[in-house]
mmCIF file of C-alpha atoms in Angstrom:
data_model
loop_
_atom_site.group_PDB
_atom_site.id
_atom_site.type_symbol
_atom_site.label_atom_id
_atom_site.label_comp_id
_atom_site.label_asym_id
_atom_site.label_seq_id
_atom_site.Cartn_x
_atom_site.Cartn_y
_atom_site.Cartn_z
ATOM 1 C CA MET A 695 10.237 -29.107 4.365
ATOM 2 C CA ASN A 696 7.485 -28.057 6.794
ATOM 3 C CA THR A 697 3.913 -28.571 5.657
ATOM 4 C CA LEU A 698 0.805 -26.779 6.852
ATOM 5 C CA SER A 699 -1.326 -29.893 7.298
ATOM 6 C CA ASP A 700 -1.112 -29.605 11.085
ATOM 7 C CA LEU A 701 -2.785 -26.179 10.905
ATOM 8 C CA LEU A 702 -5.967 -27.372 9.229
ATOM 9 C CA GLU A 703 -7.669 -28.078 12.541
ATOM 10 C CA ALA A 704 -6.989 -24.539 13.773
ATOM 11 C CA LEU A 705 -8.099 -22.506 10.734
ATOM 12 C CA PRO A 706 -11.936 -22.718 10.975
ATOM 13 C CA ALA A 707 -12.053 -21.146 14.465
ATOM 14 C CA LEU A 708 -8.586 -19.763 15.151
ATOM 15 C CA PRO A 709 -8.184 -18.227 18.637
ATOM 16 C CA LEU A 710 -7.186 -14.562 18.519
ATOM 17 C CA PHE A 711 -4.704 -12.898 20.838
ATOM 18 C CA PRO A 712 -5.020 -9.145 20.152
ATOM 19 C CA LEU A 713 -2.030 -7.102 21.311
ATOM 20 C CA PRO A 714 -0.984 -3.477 20.838
ATOM 21 C CA ASN A 715 2.171 -2.848 18.803
ATOM 22 C CA THR A 716 2.849 -6.568 18.335
ATOM 23 C CA VAL A 717 3.256 -8.377 15.004
ATOM 24 C CA LEU A 718 4.331 -12.009 14.569
ATOM 25 C CA PHE A 719 6.165 -12.931 11.367
ATOM 26 C CA PRO A 720 6.607 -16.414 9.897
ATOM 27 C CA GLY A 721 9.816 -17.961 11.214
ATOM 28 C CA ALA A 722 10.110 -15.604 14.191
ATOM 29 C CA LEU A 723 9.886 -16.503 17.875
ATOM 30 C CA LEU A 724 7.694 -14.521 20.278
ATOM 31 C CA PRO A 725 7.767 -15.075 24.058
ATOM 32 C CA LEU A 726 4.618 -14.018 25.924
ATOM 33 C CA HIS A 727 3.554 -13.876 29.551
ATOM 34 C CA VAL A 728 -0.150 -14.726 29.706
ATOM 35 C CA PHE A 729 -1.994 -13.495 32.791
ATOM 36 C CA GLU A 730 -5.500 -12.319 31.809
ATOM 37 C CA PRO A 731 -8.134 -14.969 32.641
ATOM 38 C CA ARG A 732 -9.585 -15.077 29.106
ATOM 39 C CA TYR A 733 -6.162 -15.672 27.550
ATOM 40 C CA ARG A 734 -5.162 -18.165 30.214
ATOM 41 C CA ALA A 735 -8.294 -20.076 29.167
ATOM 42 C CA MET A 736 -7.304 -19.724 25.518
ATOM 43 C CA VAL A 737 -3.817 -21.112 26.114
ATOM 44 C CA THR A 738 -5.271 -24.012 28.087
ATOM 45 C CA ASP A 739 -7.620 -24.783 25.188
ATOM 46 C CA VAL A 740 -5.020 -24.610 22.435
ATOM 47 C CA LEU A 741 -2.532 -26.719 24.381
ATOM 48 C CA LYS A 742 -5.170 -29.450 24.455
ATOM 49 C CA THR A 743 -5.778 -29.213 20.703
ATOM 50 C CA HIS A 744 -3.821 -27.691 17.799
ATOM 51 C CA ARG A 745 -1.464 -25.426 19.830
ATOM 52 C CA SER A 746 -2.047 -22.519 17.432
ATOM 53 C CA MET A 747 -3.347 -18.961 17.730
ATOM 54 C CA ALA A 748 -3.215 -15.697 15.828
ATOM 55 C CA ILE A 749 -1.242 -12.764 17.166
ATOM 56 C CA VAL A 750 -3.225 -9.845 15.779
ATOM 57 C CA MET A 751 -2.373 -6.186 16.174
ATOM 58 C CA ILE A 752 -4.892 -3.856 17.794
ATOM 59 C CA THR A 753 -5.417 -0.969 15.378
ATOM 60 C CA ASN A 754 -7.751 1.085 17.574
ATOM 61 C CA GLU A 755 -7.787 0.786 21.364
ATOM 62 C CA ARG A 756 -11.309 2.171 21.729
ATOM 63 C CA PRO A 757 -14.107 -0.419 22.098
ATOM 64 C CA MET A 758 -15.621 -1.038 18.681
ATOM 65 C CA ASP A 759 -18.470 -3.464 19.398
ATOM 66 C CA ALA A 760 -21.068 -4.409 21.993
ATOM 67 C CA HIS A 761 -18.576 -6.642 23.775
ATOM 68 C CA GLY A 762 -16.065 -3.825 24.270
ATOM 69 C CA HIS A 763 -13.559 -5.333 21.852
ATOM 70 C CA PRO A 764 -10.992 -3.084 20.169
ATOM 71 C CA GLU A 765 -10.566 -2.970 16.411
ATOM 72 C CA ILE A 766 -7.969 -5.410 15.066
ATOM 73 C CA ALA A 767 -6.082 -5.903 11.824
ATOM 74 C CA GLN A 768 -7.482 -8.278 9.230
ATOM 75 C CA VAL A 769 -4.096 -9.862 8.516
ATOM 76 C CA ALA A 770 -2.252 -11.589 11.346
ATOM 77 C CA GLY A 771 0.562 -13.987 12.057
ATOM 78 C CA LEU A 772 -0.452 -17.512 13.006
ATOM 79 C CA GLY A 773 1.862 -18.963 15.619
ATOM 80 C CA THR A 774 2.248 -22.379 17.194
ATOM 81 C CA ILE A 775 3.218 -22.838 20.834
ATOM 82 C CA VAL A 776 6.579 -24.598 20.824
ATOM 83 C CA ASP A 777 7.310 -24.268 24.545
ATOM 84 C CA HIS A 778 5.334 -23.314 27.627
ATOM 85 C CA THR A 779 5.553 -23.130 31.398
ATOM 86 C CA GLU A 780 2.489 -23.088 33.635
ATOM 87 C CA LEU A 781 2.914 -20.682 36.541
ATOM 88 C CA PRO A 782 1.120 -20.260 39.881
ATOM 89 C CA GLY A 783 -2.396 -18.900 39.592
ATOM 90 C CA GLY A 784 -2.973 -20.357 36.135
ATOM 91 C CA ARG A 785 -0.618 -17.939 34.349
ATOM 92 C CA PHE A 786 1.615 -19.100 31.496
ATOM 93 C CA ASN A 787 4.880 -18.261 29.853
ATOM 94 C CA ILE A 788 4.621 -19.386 26.247
ATOM 95 C CA LEU A 789 6.920 -19.311 23.236
ATOM 96 C CA LEU A 790 5.275 -18.985 19.837
ATOM 97 C CA ARG A 791 6.883 -19.724 16.496
ATOM 98 C CA GLY A 792 5.368 -17.816 13.602
ATOM 99 C CA ARG A 793 4.130 -20.110 10.862
ATOM 100 C CA VAL A 794 2.111 -18.256 8.211
ATOM 101 C CA ARG A 795 0.253 -15.086 7.367
ATOM 102 C CA VAL A 796 -3.518 -15.404 7.635
ATOM 103 C CA ARG A 797 -6.494 -13.276 6.658
ATOM 104 C CA LEU A 798 -9.131 -13.222 9.374
ATOM 105 C CA SER A 799 -12.916 -13.245 9.175
ATOM 106 C CA GLU A 800 -14.006 -12.818 12.766
ATOM 107 C CA LEU A 801 -16.686 -15.175 14.061
ATOM 108 C CA SER A 802 -19.563 -14.381 16.399
ATOM 109 C CA PHE A 803 -18.172 -13.925 19.880
ATOM 110 C CA GLU A 804 -18.282 -16.943 22.165
ATOM 111 C CA PRO A 805 -16.760 -16.091 25.542
ATOM 112 C CA PRO A 806 -14.180 -15.884 26.843
ATOM 113 C CA TYR A 807 -12.009 -15.038 23.798
ATOM 114 C CA ARG A 808 -12.340 -13.983 20.165
ATOM 115 C CA ARG A 809 -12.005 -16.373 17.235
ATOM 116 C CA ALA A 810 -11.871 -16.041 13.469
ATOM 117 C CA SER A 811 -12.058 -18.150 10.368
ATOM 118 C CA ALA A 812 -8.545 -17.917 8.926
ATOM 119 C CA GLU A 813 -7.286 -18.195 5.363
ATOM 120 C CA VAL A 814 -3.589 -18.886 4.825
ATOM 121 C CA LEU A 815 -2.054 -16.242 2.560
ATOM 122 C CA VAL A 816 0.322 -17.884 0.102
ATOM 123 C CA PRO A 817 2.959 -15.530 -1.344
ATOM 124 C CA PRO A 818 3.593 -15.540 -5.092
ATOM 125 C CA ASP A 819 6.647 -17.321 -6.416
ATOM 126 C CA GLU A 820 8.929 -14.445 -7.369
ATOM 127 C CA GLU A 821 12.559 -14.063 -8.330
ATOM 128 C CA ILE A 822 14.550 -11.711 -6.110
ATOM 129 C CA THR A 823 17.701 -10.308 -7.657
ATOM 130 C CA GLN A 824 21.096 -10.519 -6.018
ATOM 131 C CA SER A 825 21.255 -6.726 -5.829
ATOM 132 C CA GLU A 826 17.933 -6.592 -3.958
ATOM 133 C CA LEU A 827 19.080 -9.272 -1.543
ATOM 134 C CA SER A 828 22.445 -7.569 -1.049
ATOM 135 C CA ALA A 829 20.701 -4.275 -0.259
ATOM 136 C CA LEU A 830 18.618 -5.985 2.434
ATOM 137 C CA VAL A 831 21.600 -7.765 3.994
ATOM 138 C CA SER A 832 23.680 -4.583 3.932
ATOM 139 C CA THR A 833 21.066 -2.343 5.543
ATOM 140 C CA ALA A 834 20.089 -4.980 8.126
ATOM 141 C CA THR A 835 23.704 -5.592 9.092
ATOM 142 C CA ALA A 836 24.387 -1.869 9.380
ATOM 143 C CA PHE A 837 21.307 -1.181 11.480
ATOM 144 C CA ALA A 838 21.924 -4.161 13.767
ATOM 145 C CA GLN A 839 25.478 -2.931 14.318
ATOM 146 C CA PHE A 840 24.154 0.585 14.988
ATOM 147 C CA VAL A 841 21.863 -0.797 17.712
ATOM 148 C CA ARG A 842 24.568 -3.069 19.140
ATOM 149 C CA GLU A 843 26.941 -0.111 19.587
ATOM 150 C CA ARG A 844 24.330 1.495 21.842
ATOM 151 C CA ASP A 845 23.041 -1.652 23.526
ATOM 152 C CA ARG A 846 25.670 -4.335 24.061
ATOM 153 C CA GLY A 847 22.967 -6.796 25.099
ATOM 154 C CA PHE A 848 21.271 -6.635 21.687
ATOM 155 C CA GLU A 849 21.636 -9.822 19.663
ATOM 156 C CA PHE A 850 20.474 -10.391 16.110
ATOM 157 C CA ARG A 851 22.358 -12.281 13.454
ATOM 158 C CA LEU A 852 21.186 -12.843 9.923
ATOM 159 C CA PRO A 853 20.444 -16.541 9.466
ATOM 160 C CA ARG A 854 22.689 -18.230 6.938
ATOM 161 C CA ASP A 855 21.138 -19.695 3.785
ATOM 162 C CA ALA A 856 17.676 -18.312 4.617
ATOM 163 C CA LYS A 857 15.397 -17.584 1.679
ATOM 164 C CA PRO A 858 15.078 -13.855 0.955
ATOM 165 C CA ALA A 859 11.406 -13.714 1.982
ATOM 166 C CA LEU A 860 12.168 -15.300 5.362
ATOM 167 C CA LEU A 861 15.169 -13.017 5.792
ATOM 168 C CA ALA A 862 12.946 -9.978 5.202
ATOM 169 C CA ASP A 863 10.410 -11.252 7.735
ATOM 170 C CA LEU A 864 13.028 -11.859 10.419
ATOM 171 C CA CYS A 865 14.611 -8.456 9.827
ATOM 172 C CA ALA A 866 11.183 -6.830 10.101
ATOM 173 C CA HIS A 867 10.389 -8.735 13.291
ATOM 174 C CA HIS A 868 13.644 -7.863 15.048
ATOM 175 C CA LEU A 869 14.758 -4.545 13.546
ATOM 176 C CA VAL A 870 11.796 -2.489 12.292
ATOM 177 C CA LEU A 871 10.850 -0.122 15.102
ATOM 178 C CA ASP A 872 7.406 1.152 14.155
ATOM 179 C CA ALA A 873 4.586 -1.325 14.782
ATOM 180 C CA ARG A 874 2.421 0.128 12.011
ATOM 181 C CA GLU A 875 5.266 -0.379 9.575
ATOM 182 C CA ARG A 876 5.734 -3.973 10.771
ATOM 183 C CA GLN A 877 2.026 -4.583 10.193
ATOM 184 C CA ALA A 878 2.270 -3.102 6.698
ATOM 185 C CA ILE A 879 5.210 -5.408 5.960
ATOM 186 C CA LEU A 880 3.224 -8.380 7.246
ATOM 187 C CA GLU A 881 0.436 -7.423 4.842
ATOM 188 C CA THR A 882 2.891 -7.192 1.910
ATOM 189 C CA LEU A 883 2.445 -10.585 0.290
ATOM 190 C CA SER A 884 4.925 -10.111 -2.550
ATOM 191 C CA PRO A 885 8.362 -11.359 -1.368
ATOM 192 C CA ARG A 886 10.141 -9.002 -3.747
ATOM 193 C CA ALA A 887 8.208 -5.961 -2.536
ATOM 194 C CA ARG A 888 8.780 -7.045 1.052
ATOM 195 C CA VAL A 889 12.555 -7.368 0.608
ATOM 196 C CA ARG A 890 12.686 -3.895 -0.931
ATOM 197 C CA ARG A 891 10.447 -2.345 1.716
ATOM 198 C CA VAL A 892 12.385 -3.744 4.681
ATOM 199 C CA ALA A 893 15.684 -2.574 3.171
ATOM 200 C CA GLU A 894 14.268 0.930 2.655
ATOM 201 C CA VAL A 895 12.818 1.125 6.170
ATOM 202 C CA LEU A 896 16.031 -0.002 7.839
ATOM 203 C CA ALA A 897 18.105 2.460 5.824
ATOM 204 C CA MET A 898 15.739 5.281 6.829
ATOM 205 C CA GLN A 899 15.768 4.243 10.485
ATOM 206 C CA ARG A 900 19.543 4.347 10.618
ATOM 207 C CA HIS A 901 19.631 7.708 8.858
ATOM 208 C CA THR A 902 17.095 9.312 11.211
ATOM 209 C CA LEU A 903 18.670 7.927 14.388
ATOM 210 C CA MET A 904 22.231 8.928 13.550
ATOM 211 C CA PRO A 905 23.565 12.153 15.100
ATOM 212 C CA GLY A 906 22.084 15.027 13.142
ATOM 213 C CA GLY A 907 19.145 12.969 11.896
ATOM 214 C CA ARG A 908 15.590 13.669 12.923
ATOM 215 C CA ASP A 909 13.856 11.531 15.546
ATOM 216 C CA LEU A 910 11.458 8.839 14.459
ATOM 217 C CA ASN A 911 7.813 9.471 15.303
#
């Protein structure tokens, strides 16, 4: 079983990678191409230390402080770099694996990138019924098949023997279309509520995208 002891070094001043419409869930993989100088510096720093950063969604693109930084969510996904390639000009391709949800308390800005004190959010230990799990699996399978019929290159398979909370996170990461909804699911700490919410969202997505349904906003 994975422990979080390796994250302790990162939590007091966790580097932040703000991105629009991007949410990282525990257990999910996120490939990124890093080209901005400040984030190239950040990747260089974390590769030398704890290899971790927070992927945090930008909630308002307009500058919100004296440094011109946009507003960001207070809950983010902490990811660890599990693979990387350094490219010409100091750019990087990195692969992050989501580890945990964290609540952020942003620190005073020290160039070139933002940092926050991070608190790991531990979900409650809840029982999820077989009917709730079956509803999630059924709606996820149906929506994945719906997408696959329209895009033969789409690949997503439900992991076998995954815990329901992880299954909900992976379904949200790969199948939920609206970034605001993904962020809301990330902020849903209760595993039972998360399983229900993802199942409901996927059922609604399929309904609205089917012929005769209304378009998603």
